[in-house]
PDB file of C-alpha atoms (C1' of nucleotides) in Angstrom:
ATOM      1  CA  MET A   1      48.925  73.929 -25.884  1.00 31.00           C
ATOM      2  CA  PRO A   2      52.072  72.047 -24.952  1.00 30.00           C
ATOM      3  CA  SER A   3      50.176  68.920 -24.146  1.00 29.00           C
ATOM      4  CA  ASP A   4      53.112  66.969 -22.868  1.00 28.00           C
ATOM      5  CA  SER A   5      55.612  69.482 -21.696  1.00 27.00           C
ATOM      6  CA  LYS A   6      53.668  70.594 -18.674  1.00 27.00           C
ATOM      7  CA  PRO A   7      54.826  70.073 -15.136  1.00 29.00           C
ATOM      8  CA  VAL A   8      52.256  67.357 -14.866  1.00 30.00           C
ATOM      9  CA  ALA A   9      52.554  65.153 -11.889  1.00 31.00           C
ATOM     10  CA  ARG A  10      55.850  63.456 -11.779  1.00 32.00           C
ATOM     11  CA  LEU A  11      55.397  59.952 -10.715  1.00 33.00           C
ATOM     12  CA  GLY A  12      57.159  60.254  -7.455  1.00 32.00           C
ATOM     13  CA  GLN A  13      57.426  63.978  -7.245  1.00 35.00           C
ATOM     14  CA  PRO A  14      54.272  65.165  -5.526  1.00 36.00           C
ATOM     15  CA  VAL A  15      54.763  63.778  -2.123  1.00 36.00           C
ATOM     16  CA  ARG A  16      53.973  60.361  -2.953  1.00 46.00           C
ATOM     17  CA  GLY A  17      57.623  59.594  -3.145  1.00 42.00           C
ATOM     18  CA  SER A  18      57.693  56.350  -1.399  1.00 38.00           C
ATOM     19  CA  ARG A  19      59.335  53.473  -3.065  1.00 41.00           C
ATOM     20  CA  SER A  20      62.186  51.624  -1.547  1.00 46.00           C
ATOM     21  CA  GLY A  21      63.871  51.698  -4.891  1.00 61.00           C
ATOM     22  CA  GLN A  22      62.286  48.528  -6.152  1.00 80.00           C
ATOM     23  CA  PRO A  23      60.664  48.782  -9.570  1.00 83.00           C
ATOM     24  CA  ILE A  24      57.527  47.145  -8.289  1.00 88.00           C
ATOM     25  CA  MET A  25      57.075  50.053  -5.904  1.00 88.00           C
ATOM     26  CA  VAL A  26      57.273  52.500  -8.778  1.00 88.00           C
ATOM     27  CA  LEU A  27      54.511  50.584 -10.479  1.00 91.00           C
ATOM     28  CA  PHE A  28      52.452  50.265  -7.299  1.00 91.00           C
ATOM     29  CA  ASP A  29      52.852  53.957  -6.706  1.00 89.00           C
ATOM     30  CA  LEU A  30      51.421  54.694 -10.125  1.00 91.00           C
ATOM     31  CA  LEU A  31      48.646  52.124 -10.044  1.00 92.00           C
ATOM     32  CA  SER A  32      47.513  52.995  -6.571  1.00 91.00           C
ATOM     33  CA  ARG A  33      46.497  56.477  -7.606  1.00 90.00           C
ATOM     34  CA  ARG A  34      42.807  56.943  -7.814  1.00 87.00           C
ATOM     35  CA  TRP A  35      41.188  55.567 -10.956  1.00 91.00           C
ATOM     36  CA  ALA A  36      44.493  54.548 -12.522  1.00 93.00           C
ATOM     37  CA  MET A  37      43.654  50.863 -12.657  1.00 94.00           C
ATOM     38  CA  GLY A  38      40.057  51.545 -13.560  1.00 92.00           C
ATOM     39  CA  ILE A  39      41.158  53.620 -16.521  1.00 94.00           C
ATOM     40  CA  LEU A  40      43.452  50.907 -17.811  1.00 95.00           C
ATOM     41  CA  TRP A  41      40.695  48.377 -17.287  1.00 94.00           C
ATOM     42  CA  ASN A  42      38.133  50.390 -19.203  1.00 93.00           C
ATOM     43  CA  LEU A  43      40.507  51.173 -22.013  1.00 94.00           C
ATOM     44  CA  ALA A  44      41.227  47.528 -22.660  1.00 93.00           C
ATOM     45  CA  GLY A  45      39.821  46.399 -25.947  1.00 88.00           C
ATOM     46  CA  THR A  46      38.588  49.710 -27.222  1.00 91.00           C
ATOM     47  CA  PRO A  47      39.537  53.378 -27.202  1.00 93.00           C
ATOM     48  CA  ARG A  48      37.246  55.647 -25.248  1.00 94.00           C
ATOM     49  CA  THR A  49      36.538  59.340 -25.102  1.00 93.00           C
ATOM     50  CA  PHE A  50      37.006  61.424 -22.010  1.00 92.00           C
ATOM     51  CA  ARG A  51      33.268  61.453 -21.401  1.00 90.00           C
ATOM     52  CA  ASP A  52      32.934  57.761 -21.899  1.00 90.00           C
ATOM     53  CA  LEU A  53      35.705  57.091 -19.432  1.00 91.00           C
ATOM     54  CA  GLN A  54      34.154  59.475 -16.976  1.00 89.00           C
ATOM     55  CA  ASP A  55      30.846  57.645 -17.137  1.00 87.00           C
ATOM     56  CA  ARG A  56      32.475  54.271 -16.719  1.00 88.00           C
ATOM     57  CA  CYS A  57      34.528  55.365 -13.761  1.00 85.00           C
ATOM     58  CA  GLY A  58      31.406  56.281 -11.918  1.00 74.00           C
ATOM     59  CA  SER A  59      32.256  59.158  -9.693  1.00 65.00           C
ATOM     60  CA  ALA A  60      35.562  60.231 -11.148  1.00 81.00           C
ATOM     61  CA  SER A  61      35.657  63.981 -11.269  1.00 86.00           C
ATOM     62  CA  PRO A  62      36.938  65.476 -14.512  1.00 90.00           C
ATOM     63  CA  SER A  63      39.866  67.135 -12.794  1.00 91.00           C
ATOM     64  CA  VAL A  64      41.249  63.947 -11.289  1.00 90.00           C
ATOM     65  CA  LEU A  65      40.460  61.956 -14.394  1.00 92.00           C
ATOM     66  CA  ASN A  66      42.357  64.441 -16.459  1.00 92.00           C
ATOM     67  CA  THR A  67      45.334  64.385 -14.105  1.00 92.00           C
ATOM     68  CA  ARG A  68      45.424  60.618 -14.167  1.00 94.00           C
ATOM     69  CA  LEU A  69      45.184  60.487 -17.949  1.00 94.00           C
ATOM     70  CA  LYS A  70      48.122  62.842 -18.251  1.00 93.00           C
ATOM     71  CA  GLU A  71      50.165  60.742 -15.874  1.00 92.00           C
ATOM     72  CA  LEU A  72      49.396  57.516 -17.654  1.00 94.00           C
ATOM     73  CA  ARG A  73      50.218  59.183 -20.929  1.00 93.00           C
ATOM     74  CA  SER A  74      53.490  60.551 -19.612  1.00 91.00           C
ATOM     75  CA  VAL A  75      54.683  57.068 -18.756  1.00 92.00           C
ATOM     76  CA  GLY A  76      53.546  55.682 -22.077  1.00 93.00           C
ATOM     77  CA  LEU A  77      50.747  53.417 -20.982  1.00 95.00           C
ATOM     78  CA  ILE A  78      48.006  55.223 -22.860  1.00 94.00           C
ATOM     79  CA  GLU A  79      47.824  57.637 -25.763  1.00 93.00           C
ATOM     80  CA  ASN A  80      45.298  60.074 -27.094  1.00 92.00           C
ATOM     81  CA  THR A  81      44.205  59.037 -30.563  1.00 90.00           C
ATOM     82  CA  ALA A  82      41.581  60.372 -32.900  1.00 88.00           C
ATOM     83  CA  ALA A  83      39.244  57.711 -31.570  1.00 88.00           C
ATOM     84  CA  GLY A  84      39.877  58.788 -27.999  1.00 91.00           C
ATOM     85  CA  TYR A  85      42.194  57.501 -25.296  1.00 94.00           C
ATOM     86  CA  ALA A  86      43.649  54.080 -25.942  1.00 95.00           C
ATOM     87  CA  LEU A  87      46.174  51.692 -24.461  1.00 95.00           C
ATOM     88  CA  THR A  88      49.593  51.736 -26.064  1.00 95.00           C
ATOM     89  CA  LYS A  89      51.405  48.482 -26.740  1.00 95.00           C
ATOM     90  CA  THR A  90      53.014  48.806 -23.320  1.00 95.00           C
ATOM     91  CA  GLY A  91      49.630  49.486 -21.812  1.00 95.00           C
ATOM     92  CA  ARG A  92      48.148  46.385 -23.372  1.00 96.00           C
ATOM     93  CA  ASP A  93      51.103  44.459 -22.071  1.00 95.00           C
ATOM     94  CA  LEU A  94      50.472  45.665 -18.553  1.00 95.00           C
ATOM     95  CA  PHE A  95      46.781  45.007 -18.883  1.00 96.00           C
ATOM     96  CA  ALA A  96      47.500  41.403 -19.754  1.00 96.00           C
ATOM     97  CA  HIS A  97      48.947  41.063 -16.271  1.00 94.00           C
ATOM     98  CA  LEU A  98      46.050  42.910 -14.687  1.00 93.00           C
ATOM     99  CA  GLU A  99      43.345  40.929 -16.382  1.00 93.00           C
ATOM    100  CA  PRO A 100      43.648  37.768 -14.266  1.00 94.00           C
ATOM    101  CA  LEU A 101      42.754  39.908 -11.279  1.00 93.00           C
ATOM    102  CA  GLY A 102      39.330  40.397 -12.803  1.00 91.00           C
ATOM    103  CA  ASP A 103      38.543  36.724 -12.728  1.00 92.00           C
ATOM    104  CA  TRP A 104      40.000  36.377  -9.293  1.00 94.00           C
ATOM    105  CA  ALA A 105      37.904  39.288  -8.028  1.00 93.00           C
ATOM    106  CA  MET A 106      34.775  37.744  -9.484  1.00 92.00           C
ATOM    107  CA  HIS A 107      35.244  34.709  -7.290  1.00 93.00           C
ATOM    108  CA  TRP A 108      36.545  36.564  -4.300  1.00 93.00           C
ATOM    109  CA  VAL A 109      34.110  39.442  -3.898  1.00 89.00           C
ATOM    110  CA  PRO A 110      31.042  37.240  -3.319  1.00 88.00           C
ATOM    111  CA  THR A 111      32.854  35.602  -0.414  1.00 88.00           C
ATOM    112  CA  LEU A 112      33.287  38.872   1.422  1.00 81.00           C
ATOM    113  CA  PRO A 113      31.221  39.581   4.489  1.00 71.00           C
ATOM    114  CA  PRO A 114      28.446  41.969   3.407  1.00 59.00           C
ATOM    115  CA  GLU A 115      29.569  44.772   5.684  1.00 57.00           C
ATOM    116  CA  ALA A 116      32.910  44.906   3.884  1.00 54.00           C
ATOM    117  CA  THR A 117      31.413  45.611   0.510  1.00 48.00           C
ATOM    118  CA  GLU A 118      28.014  46.833   1.434  1.00 42.00           C
ATOM    119  CA  ASP A 119      26.772  48.706  -1.546  1.00 37.00           C
TER     120      ASP A 119
ATOM    121  CA  MET B   1      21.796  63.318  -3.247  1.00 28.00           C
ATOM    122  CA  PRO B   2      20.913  61.183  -6.235  1.00 28.00           C
ATOM    123  CA  SER B   3      20.019  57.697  -5.169  1.00 27.00           C
ATOM    124  CA  ASP B   4      22.454  56.093  -7.547  1.00 25.00           C
ATOM    125  CA  SER B   5      25.459  57.543  -5.798  1.00 26.00           C
ATOM    126  CA  LYS B   6      25.074  56.001  -2.388  1.00 27.00           C
ATOM    127  CA  PRO B   7      27.454  56.451   0.482  1.00 29.00           C
ATOM    128  CA  VAL B   8      28.993  53.188  -0.647  1.00 27.00           C
ATOM    129  CA  ALA B   9      31.958  51.275   0.376  1.00 29.00           C
ATOM    130  CA  ARG B  10      33.156  50.963   3.851  1.00 32.00           C
ATOM    131  CA  LEU B  11      35.950  48.577   3.367  1.00 32.00           C
ATOM    132  CA  GLY B  12      37.584  49.671   6.519  1.00 34.00           C
ATOM    133  CA  GLN B  13      36.190  52.860   7.869  1.00 38.00           C
ATOM    134  CA  PRO B  14      36.860  55.548   5.259  1.00 37.00           C
ATOM    135  CA  VAL B  15      34.383  56.344   2.551  1.00 36.00           C
ATOM    136  CA  ARG B  16      36.103  55.894  -0.718  1.00 48.00           C
ATOM    137  CA  GLY B  17      32.919  54.756  -2.428  1.00 43.00           C
ATOM    138  CA  SER B  18      33.207  54.392  -6.132  1.00 38.00           C
ATOM    139  CA  ARG B  19      32.739  51.134  -7.866  1.00 41.00           C
ATOM    140  CA  SER B  20      30.354  50.583 -10.698  1.00 46.00           C
ATOM    141  CA  GLY B  21      29.272  47.347  -9.175  1.00 62.00           C
ATOM    142  CA  GLN B  22      31.838  45.220 -10.929  1.00 81.00           C
ATOM    143  CA  PRO B  23      33.848  42.983  -8.630  1.00 84.00           C
ATOM    144  CA  ILE B  24      37.075  44.151 -10.173  1.00 88.00           C
ATOM    145  CA  MET B  25      36.260  47.655  -9.029  1.00 88.00           C
ATOM    146  CA  VAL B  26      35.824  46.450  -5.489  1.00 89.00           C
ATOM    147  CA  LEU B  27      39.272  44.934  -5.676  1.00 92.00           C
ATOM    148  CA  PHE B  28      40.786  47.992  -7.340  1.00 92.00           C
ATOM    149  CA  ASP B  29      39.235  50.197  -4.715  1.00 89.00           C
ATOM    150  CA  LEU B  30      40.902  48.173  -1.999  1.00 92.00           C
ATOM    151  CA  LEU B  31      44.261  47.769  -3.683  1.00 93.00           C
ATOM    152  CA  SER B  32      44.552  51.382  -4.676  1.00 92.00           C
ATOM    153  CA  ARG B  33      44.644  52.532  -1.112  1.00 92.00           C
ATOM    154  CA  ARG B  34      48.029  53.676  -0.003  1.00 90.00           C
ATOM    155  CA  TRP B  35      50.443  50.858   0.869  1.00 93.00           C
ATOM    156  CA  ALA B  36      47.862  48.129   0.339  1.00 94.00           C
ATOM    157  CA  MET B  37      49.756  46.465  -2.465  1.00 94.00           C
ATOM    158  CA  GLY B  38      53.086  47.125  -0.813  1.00 93.00           C
ATOM    159  CA  ILE B  39      51.900  45.383   2.322  1.00 94.00           C
ATOM    160  CA  LEU B  40      50.757  42.319   0.422  1.00 95.00           C
ATOM    161  CA  TRP B  41      54.013  42.322  -1.465  1.00 94.00           C
ATOM    162  CA  ASN B  42      56.141  42.475   1.661  1.00 93.00           C
ATOM    163  CA  LEU B  43      54.106  39.861   3.446  1.00 94.00           C
ATOM    164  CA  ALA B  44      54.612  37.331   0.700  1.00 93.00           C
ATOM    165  CA  GLY B  45      56.796  34.505   1.826  1.00 88.00           C
ATOM    166  CA  THR B  46      57.171  35.416   5.441  1.00 92.00           C
ATOM    167  CA  PRO B  47      55.172  36.957   8.268  1.00 94.00           C
ATOM    168  CA  ARG B  48      56.347  40.329   9.444  1.00 94.00           C
ATOM    169  CA  THR B  49      55.893  42.448  12.514  1.00 93.00           C
ATOM    170  CA  PHE B  50      54.350  45.886  12.453  1.00 93.00           C
ATOM    171  CA  ARG B  51      57.761  47.495  12.806  1.00 91.00           C
ATOM    172  CA  ASP B  52      59.264  45.378  10.097  1.00 91.00           C
ATOM    173  CA  LEU B  53      56.478  46.281   7.713  1.00 92.00           C
ATOM    174  CA  GLN B  54      56.834  49.926   8.587  1.00 90.00           C
ATOM    175  CA  ASP B  55      60.531  49.856   7.745  1.00 88.00           C
ATOM    176  CA  ARG B  56      59.927  48.086   4.475  1.00 89.00           C
ATOM    177  CA  CYS B  57      57.203  50.471   3.410  1.00 86.00           C
ATOM    178  CA  GLY B  58      59.576  53.370   3.691  1.00 76.00           C
ATOM    179  CA  SER B  59      57.540  56.357   4.675  1.00 66.00           C
ATOM    180  CA  ALA B  60      54.344  54.680   5.767  1.00 82.00           C
ATOM    181  CA  SER B  61      53.167  56.423   8.874  1.00 88.00           C
ATOM    182  CA  PRO B  62      52.004  54.103  11.654  1.00 91.00           C
ATOM    183  CA  SER B  63      48.488  55.490  11.574  1.00 92.00           C
ATOM    184  CA  VAL B  64      47.928  54.731   7.910  1.00 93.00           C
ATOM    185  CA  LEU B  65      49.738  51.439   8.116  1.00 94.00           C
ATOM    186  CA  ASN B  66      47.528  50.402  10.976  1.00 93.00           C
ATOM    187  CA  THR B  67      44.383  51.447   9.124  1.00 93.00           C
ATOM    188  CA  ARG B  68      45.455  49.502   6.055  1.00 95.00           C
ATOM    189  CA  LEU B  69      46.291  46.415   8.072  1.00 95.00           C
ATOM    190  CA  LYS B  70      42.870  46.484   9.685  1.00 93.00           C
ATOM    191  CA  GLU B  71      41.200  46.799   6.301  1.00 93.00           C
ATOM    192  CA  LEU B  72      43.163  43.981   4.763  1.00 94.00           C
ATOM    193  CA  ARG B  73      42.406  41.879   7.804  1.00 93.00           C
ATOM    194  CA  SER B  74      38.713  42.669   7.639  1.00 91.00           C
ATOM    195  CA  VAL B  75      38.503  41.306   4.115  1.00 93.00           C
ATOM    196  CA  GLY B  76      40.487  38.241   5.012  1.00 93.00           C
ATOM    197  CA  LEU B  77      43.634  38.823   3.012  1.00 95.00           C
ATOM    198  CA  ILE B  78      45.960  38.967   5.986  1.00 95.00           C
ATOM    199  CA  GLU B  79      45.870  37.826   9.594  1.00 94.00           C
ATOM    200  CA  ASN B  80      47.731  38.663  12.750  1.00 93.00           C
ATOM    201  CA  THR B  81      49.597  35.632  13.993  1.00 91.00           C
ATOM    202  CA  ALA B  82      52.045  35.140  16.826  1.00 88.00           C
ATOM    203  CA  ALA B  83      54.831  35.593  14.312  1.00 88.00           C
ATOM    204  CA  GLY B  84      53.353  38.858  13.092  1.00 92.00           C
ATOM    205  CA  TYR B  85      51.145  39.779  10.169  1.00 95.00           C
ATOM    206  CA  ALA B  86      50.896  37.142   7.471  1.00 95.00           C
ATOM    207  CA  LEU B  87      48.992  36.459   4.292  1.00 96.00           C
ATOM    208  CA  THR B  88      46.013  34.166   4.626  1.00 95.00           C
ATOM    209  CA  LYS B  89      45.374  31.485   2.049  1.00 95.00           C
ATOM    210  CA  THR B  90      43.230  33.982   0.166  1.00 96.00           C
ATOM    211  CA  GLY B  91      45.980  36.543   0.448  1.00 96.00           C
ATOM    212  CA  ARG B  92      48.543  34.170  -0.990  1.00 96.00           C
ATOM    213  CA  ASP B  93      46.116  33.413  -3.755  1.00 96.00           C
ATOM    214  CA  LEU B  94      45.814  37.092  -4.625  1.00 96.00           C
ATOM    215  CA  PHE B  95      49.537  37.577  -4.365  1.00 96.00           C
ATOM    216  CA  ALA B  96      50.070  34.876  -6.951  1.00 96.00           C
ATOM    217  CA  HIS B  97      48.242  37.136  -9.377  1.00 94.00           C
ATOM    218  CA  LEU B  98      50.163  40.200  -8.272  1.00 93.00           C
ATOM    219  CA  GLU B  99      53.577  38.631  -8.513  1.00 93.00           C
ATOM    220  CA  PRO B 100      53.886  38.723 -12.330  1.00 94.00           C
ATOM    221  CA  LEU B 101      53.604  42.485 -12.076  1.00 93.00           C
ATOM    222  CA  GLY B 102      56.928  42.486 -10.279  1.00 91.00           C
ATOM    223  CA  ASP B 103      58.727  40.966 -13.218  1.00 91.00           C
ATOM    224  CA  TRP B 104      56.910  43.182 -15.626  1.00 94.00           C
ATOM    225  CA  ALA B 105      57.832  46.270 -13.608  1.00 93.00           C
ATOM    226  CA  MET B 106      61.459  45.238 -13.563  1.00 91.00           C
ATOM    227  CA  HIS B 107      61.553  45.415 -17.316  1.00 93.00           C
ATOM    228  CA  TRP B 108      59.308  48.397 -17.667  1.00 92.00           C
ATOM    229  CA  VAL B 109      60.694  50.870 -15.159  1.00 89.00           C
ATOM    230  CA  PRO B 110      64.124  51.176 -16.785  1.00 88.00           C
ATOM    231  CA  THR B 111      62.413  52.198 -20.020  1.00 88.00           C
ATOM    232  CA  LEU B 112      60.750  55.193 -18.419  1.00 81.00           C
ATOM    233  CA  PRO B 113      61.990  58.671 -19.199  1.00 71.00           C
ATOM    234  CA  PRO B 114      64.027  59.791 -16.197  1.00 59.00           C
ATOM    235  CA  GLU B 115      61.740  62.689 -15.379  1.00 57.00           C
ATOM    236  CA  ALA B 116      58.865  60.297 -14.841  1.00 54.00           C
ATOM    237  CA  THR B 117      60.560  58.423 -12.049  1.00 49.00           C
ATOM    238  CA  GLU B 118      62.967  61.022 -10.879  1.00 43.00           C
ATOM    239  CA  ASP B 119      63.347  60.668  -7.172  1.00 37.00           C
TER     240      ASP B 119
ATOM    241  C1'  DG C   1      62.319  46.107  42.620  1.00 65.77           C
ATOM    242  C1'  DC C   2      63.819  50.122  39.006  1.00 65.77           C
ATOM    243  C1'  DC C   3      65.705  51.797  34.691  1.00 65.77           C
ATOM    244  C1'  DT C   4      66.206  51.573  29.705  1.00 65.77           C
ATOM    245  C1'  DG C   5      64.949  50.148  25.256  1.00 65.77           C
ATOM    246  C1'  DT C   6      61.847  47.999  21.793  1.00 65.77           C
ATOM    247  C1'  DT C   7      57.349  46.908  19.969  1.00 65.77           C
ATOM    248  C1'  DG C   8      52.506  47.783  18.668  1.00 65.77           C
ATOM    249  C1'  DC C   9      49.602  50.941  18.376  1.00 65.77           C
ATOM    250  C1'  DT C  10      46.511  55.525  19.046  1.00 65.77           C
ATOM    251  C1'  DA C  11      45.885  60.657  18.825  1.00 65.77           C
ATOM    252  C1'  DC C  12      46.486  64.827  16.889  1.00 65.77           C
ATOM    253  C1'  DT C  13      47.784  68.385  13.519  1.00 65.77           C
ATOM    254  C1'  DA C  14      49.755  69.459   8.895  1.00 65.77           C
ATOM    255  C1'  DT C  15      49.956  68.517   4.122  1.00 65.77           C
ATOM    256  C1'  DT C  16      48.516  66.399  -0.129  1.00 65.77           C
ATOM    257  C1'  DT C  17      45.100  64.363  -2.958  1.00 65.77           C
ATOM    258  C1'  DT C  18      40.602  63.904  -4.566  1.00 65.77           C
ATOM    259  C1'  DC C  19      35.886  65.539  -5.032  1.00 65.77           C
ATOM    260  C1'  DG C  20      32.219  68.509  -6.741  1.00 65.77           C
ATOM    261  C1'  DT C  21      30.792  71.929  -9.393  1.00 65.77           C
ATOM    262  C1'  DA C  22      31.100  75.928 -12.227  1.00 65.77           C
ATOM    263  C1'  DG C  23      32.716  77.548 -16.323  1.00 65.77           C
ATOM    264  C1'  DC C  24      35.379  78.287 -20.795  1.00 65.77           C
ATOM    265  C1'  DG C  25      36.321  77.299 -25.715  1.00 65.77           C
ATOM    266  C1'  DT C  26      35.312  74.518 -29.710  1.00 65.77           C
ATOM    267  C1'  DG C  27      32.495  72.148 -32.944  1.00 65.77           C
ATOM    268  C1'  DC C  28      28.077  71.024 -34.780  1.00 65.77           C
ATOM    269  C1'  DA C  29      23.307  70.799 -35.690  1.00 65.77           C
ATOM    270  C1'  DA C  30      18.842  73.267 -35.797  1.00 65.77           C
TER     271       DA C  30
ATOM    272  C1'  DT D   1      21.759  82.702 -34.306  1.00 65.77           C
ATOM    273  C1'  DT D   2      20.662  79.643 -30.465  1.00 65.77           C
ATOM    274  C1'  DG D   3      21.291  75.549 -28.170  1.00 65.77           C
ATOM    275  C1'  DC D   4      23.870  71.657 -26.775  1.00 65.77           C
ATOM    276  C1'  DA D   5      27.519  68.184 -26.114  1.00 65.77           C
ATOM    277  C1'  DC D   6      32.301  67.510 -25.569  1.00 65.77           C
ATOM    278  C1'  DG D   7      37.116  68.091 -23.585  1.00 65.77           C
ATOM    279  C1'  DC D   8      39.039  70.199 -20.348  1.00 65.77           C
ATOM    280  C1'  DT D   9      40.494  73.807 -16.447  1.00 65.77           C
ATOM    281  C1'  DA D  10      39.804  76.396 -11.970  1.00 65.77           C
ATOM    282  C1'  DC D  11      39.003  76.493  -7.389  1.00 65.77           C
ATOM    283  C1'  DG D  12      37.029  75.823  -2.764  1.00 65.77           C
ATOM    284  C1'  DA D  13      35.674  71.830   0.194  1.00 65.77           C
ATOM    285  C1'  DA D  14      36.234  67.259   1.859  1.00 65.77           C
ATOM    286  C1'  DA D  15      38.885  63.135   2.535  1.00 65.77           C
ATOM    287  C1'  DA D  16      43.145  60.495   2.827  1.00 65.77           C
ATOM    288  C1'  DT D  17      47.841  60.406   4.208  1.00 65.77           C
ATOM    289  C1'  DA D  18      52.064  62.093   6.456  1.00 65.77           C
ATOM    290  C1'  DG D  19      54.510  63.248  10.501  1.00 65.77           C
ATOM    291  C1'  DT D  20      55.235  63.300  15.124  1.00 65.77           C
ATOM    292  C1'  DA D  21      54.282  62.554  19.945  1.00 65.77           C
ATOM    293  C1'  DG D  22      52.989  59.531  23.251  1.00 65.77           C
ATOM    294  C1'  DC D  23      51.176  55.475  25.880  1.00 65.77           C
ATOM    295  C1'  DA D  24      50.841  50.548  27.572  1.00 65.77           C
ATOM    296  C1'  DA D  25      53.125  46.146  27.556  1.00 65.77           C
ATOM    297  C1'  DC D  26      57.033  43.498  27.630  1.00 65.77           C
ATOM    298  C1'  DA D  27      62.210  42.236  27.881  1.00 65.77           C
ATOM    299  C1'  DG D  28      66.629  42.617  29.552  1.00 65.77           C
ATOM    300  C1'  DG D  29      70.165  44.503  32.768  1.00 65.77           C
ATOM    301  C1'  DC D  30      71.273  45.883  37.285  1.00 65.77           C
TER     302       DC D  30
END
DNA sequence: GCCTGTTGCTACTATTTTCGTAGCGTGCAA
DNA sequence: TTGCACGCTACGAAAATAGTAGCAACAGGC
């Protein structure tokens, strides 16, 4: 199987072409796809198998998870190793910028009105 | 329906329930909605009117933009002032953590294979 | 006053994305 | 061999977003 030569979701191709040309919009466009940030988050520190990732992403369906993994792989943020999916050097670099959001969220979420997060 | 997959998550009105309970997932869930990050980005520094925001977000349709603005307002990240929509203190705080991504993206995007960003 | 244009937004349908589940092929242990 | 878990694909259904039209409110200009 040509694992990387498939027509897999171009970053802007689908219809989600949106950016105003700024690089940040390219990144936002990628990260704002479902589960993209969650995948990066869960891959930080240790490689994970497809199943493992699926479990950790709660309700991610295998089809979307697979699509997202291909996309992230096609832009070089993750790779598929013998140990499972893992962040590449670039991916770890991006994660370093994402990580502070975790701490921020930990302080922020409890301040939300219950109806906004009601779980 | 299994009791562990509740109807979750009404941040605004939609039903994108997902998180695994971790605060970061609540934040990711919010930020990964279309235009959410772009709105925060464009609101940084100066308040903007609805129209202005719409222009800057390229193809954001007014209906989605309006929905997103309501959501962001309901969690206290932005507010509607006389001068237009603006980040709240909390919003500016979050933006401070988002901003480094802009620099990172500026270096990263040019390294992408053309077919990944092809517009 | 009336006309014209802009802004902020809602309503509605069309299109795209994501979900949910079934199922296939491989490997592996019983 | 049977059974089972994994990695993934297929496909119809549901949800989110796009795209466009349109309305009320306001600001000139006449």
